[in-house]
Coordinates of N, CA and C in Angstrom, one line a residue:
M1 N -26.4 22.6 24.6 CA -26.0 22.6 26.0 C -24.5 22.4 26.1
I2 N -24.0 21.4 25.4 CA -22.6 21.1 25.5 C -21.7 22.2 25.1
F3 N -22.1 23.0 24.0 CA -21.4 24.1 23.7 C -21.4 25.3 24.7
L4 N -22.5 25.4 25.4 CA -22.5 26.3 26.6 C -21.5 25.9 27.6
V5 N -21.5 24.7 28.0 CA -20.7 24.3 29.0 C -19.2 24.5 28.6
N6 N -18.9 24.1 27.4 CA -17.5 24.2 26.9 C -17.1 25.7 26.8
G7 N -18.0 26.6 26.4 CA -17.7 27.9 26.3 C -17.5 28.6 27.8
A8 N -18.3 28.2 28.7 CA -18.2 28.6 30.0 C -16.9 28.1 30.7
V9 N -16.5 26.9 30.4 CA -15.2 26.4 31.1 C -14.1 27.1 30.5
L10 N -14.0 27.2 29.1 CA -12.9 27.9 28.5 C -12.7 29.4 28.9
S11 N -13.9 30.0 28.9 CA -13.9 31.4 29.3 C -13.5 31.6 30.7
S12 N -13.8 30.7 31.6 CA -13.3 30.9 32.9 C -11.8 30.4 33.1
W13 N -11.3 29.7 32.3 CA -9.9 29.2 32.4 C -8.9 30.3 31.9
A14 N -9.2 30.9 30.8 CA -8.3 31.9 30.1 C -7.9 33.0 31.1
P15 N -8.8 33.7 31.8 CA -8.3 34.8 32.7 C -7.5 34.3 33.9
R16 N -7.7 32.9 34.2 CA -6.8 32.5 35.4 C -5.5 32.0 35.0
I17 N -5.1 32.0 33.8 CA -3.7 31.6 33.3 C -2.7 32.3 34.1
P18 N -2.6 33.6 34.1 CA -1.6 34.4 34.8 C -1.5 34.0 36.3
R19 N -2.6 33.8 37.0 CA -2.6 33.4 38.4 C -2.0 32.1 38.6
V20 N -2.4 31.1 37.7 CA -2.0 29.8 37.9 C -0.5 29.7 37.5
T21 N 0.0 30.5 36.6 CA 1.4 30.5 36.2 C 2.2 31.0 37.3
A22 N 1.8 32.1 38.0 CA 2.4 32.7 39.1 C 2.5 31.7 40.3
G23 N 1.3 31.1 40.5 CA 1.1 30.2 41.7 C 2.0 28.9 41.5
L24 N 2.2 28.5 40.3 CA 3.1 27.3 40.1 C 4.6 27.7 39.8
G25 N 4.8 29.0 39.7 CA 6.1 29.5 39.4 C 6.7 29.0 38.0
L26 N 5.8 29.0 37.1 CA 6.2 28.6 35.7 C 6.8 29.8 34.9
S27 N 7.8 29.4 34.2 CA 8.4 30.4 33.2 C 7.4 30.4 32.0
D28 N 7.7 31.3 31.1 CA 6.9 31.4 29.8 C 7.1 30.1 29.0
T29 N 8.3 29.6 29.0 CA 8.5 28.3 28.2 C 7.8 27.2 28.9
E30 N 7.8 27.1 30.2 CA 7.1 26.0 30.9 C 5.6 26.1 30.7
L31 N 5.1 27.3 30.7 CA 3.8 27.5 30.4 C 3.3 27.1 29.0
G32 N 4.2 27.5 28.0 CA 3.9 27.1 26.7 C 4.0 25.5 26.4
V33 N 4.8 24.9 27.2 CA 4.9 23.4 27.1 C 3.6 22.8 27.6
A34 N 3.1 23.4 28.7 CA 2.0 22.8 29.5 C 0.8 23.1 28.6
L35 N 0.6 24.3 27.9 CA -0.5 24.5 27.0 C -0.4 23.6 25.8
F36 N 0.7 23.4 25.3 CA 0.9 22.5 24.1 C 0.5 21.1 24.5
G37 N 0.8 20.7 25.8 CA 0.3 19.3 26.2 C -1.1 19.2 26.1
V38 N -1.9 20.3 26.4 CA -3.3 20.2 26.3 C -3.8 19.9 24.9
A39 N -3.2 20.7 24.0 CA -3.5 20.6 22.6 C -3.1 19.2 22.1
A40 N -1.9 18.7 22.4 CA -1.4 17.4 22.0 C -2.2 16.2 22.5
G41 N -2.8 16.4 23.8 CA -3.6 15.5 24.4 C -5.0 15.4 23.8
S42 N -5.4 16.4 23.1 CA -6.6 16.4 22.5 C -6.7 15.4 21.3
V43 N -5.6 15.2 20.6 CA -5.6 14.3 19.5 C -6.0 12.8 19.9
P44 N -5.3 12.3 20.9 CA -5.7 10.9 21.3 C -7.1 10.9 22.0
A45 N -7.5 12.0 22.6 CA -8.8 12.1 23.2 C -9.9 12.0 22.1
L46 N -9.7 12.7 21.0 CA -10.6 12.7 19.9 C -10.7 11.3 19.2
L47 N -9.6 10.6 19.1 CA -9.6 9.2 18.6 C -10.4 8.3 19.5
L48 N -10.2 8.4 20.8 CA -10.9 7.6 21.8 C -12.4 8.0 21.8
T49 N -12.7 9.2 21.7 CA -14.1 9.5 21.7 C -14.8 8.8 20.4
A50 N -14.1 8.9 19.3 CA -14.7 8.2 18.1 C -15.1 6.9 18.4
R51 N -14.1 6.1 19.0 CA -14.3 4.7 19.3 C -15.5 4.6 20.4
A52 N -15.5 5.4 21.4 CA -16.5 5.4 22.3 C -17.9 5.7 21.8
L53 N -18.0 6.5 20.7 CA -19.3 6.8 20.2 C -19.8 5.6 19.4
A54 N -18.9 4.7 19.0 CA -19.4 3.5 18.3 C -20.1 2.6 19.3
V55 N -19.8 2.7 20.6 CA -20.3 1.8 21.6 C -21.4 2.4 22.4
V56 N -21.3 3.7 22.8 CA -22.1 4.4 23.7 C -23.0 5.4 23.0
K57 N -24.1 5.6 23.6 CA -25.1 6.6 23.0 C -24.4 8.0 23.1
D58 N -24.5 8.8 22.1 CA -23.8 10.1 22.0 C -24.3 11.0 23.1
T59 N -25.5 11.0 23.4 CA -26.0 12.0 24.5 C -25.4 11.7 25.8
H60 N -25.3 10.4 26.1 CA -24.7 10.0 27.4 C -23.2 10.4 27.4
L61 N -22.5 10.2 26.3 CA -21.1 10.5 26.3 C -20.9 12.0 26.4
C62 N -21.7 12.8 25.8 CA -21.7 14.3 25.9 C -22.0 14.7 27.4
I63 N -22.9 14.1 28.0 CA -23.2 14.5 29.4 C -22.1 14.1 30.3
V64 N -21.5 12.9 30.2 CA -20.3 12.5 31.0 C -19.1 13.5 30.8
A65 N -18.9 13.7 29.5 CA -17.8 14.6 29.1 C -17.9 16.0 29.7
A66 N -19.2 16.6 29.6 CA -19.4 17.8 30.2 C -19.2 17.9 31.6
L67 N -19.7 16.9 32.4 CA -19.4 16.9 33.8 C -17.9 16.7 34.2
M68 N -17.2 15.8 33.4 CA -15.8 15.7 33.7 C -15.0 17.0 33.4
F69 N -15.4 17.6 32.3 CA -14.7 18.9 31.9 C -14.9 19.9 32.9
S70 N -16.2 20.1 33.4 CA -16.4 21.1 34.4 C -15.7 20.8 35.7
A71 N -15.6 19.5 36.2 CA -15.0 19.2 37.3 C -13.5 19.2 37.3
A72 N -13.0 19.1 36.1 CA -11.5 19.3 36.0 C -10.9 20.7 36.3
L73 N -11.7 21.7 36.2 CA -11.3 23.0 36.5 C -11.5 23.4 38.0
R74 N -11.9 22.5 38.8 CA -12.0 22.9 40.2 C -10.7 23.0 40.9

């Protein structure tokens, strides 16, 4: 289920990049920096997730992450 949600969110985001870029008035360079920020932010998120999994049940963490991920694209 988590892979389905992840795939659905990412597949809905990619086609919207040009519209978001135009709406925010970003240059190609600014868009590149913003997209790099997403990738760079994933490293600390992965480290925090590993620590959270030591404390919280994995299914609960996956459900919360899926809900937050879906809500972030609204």
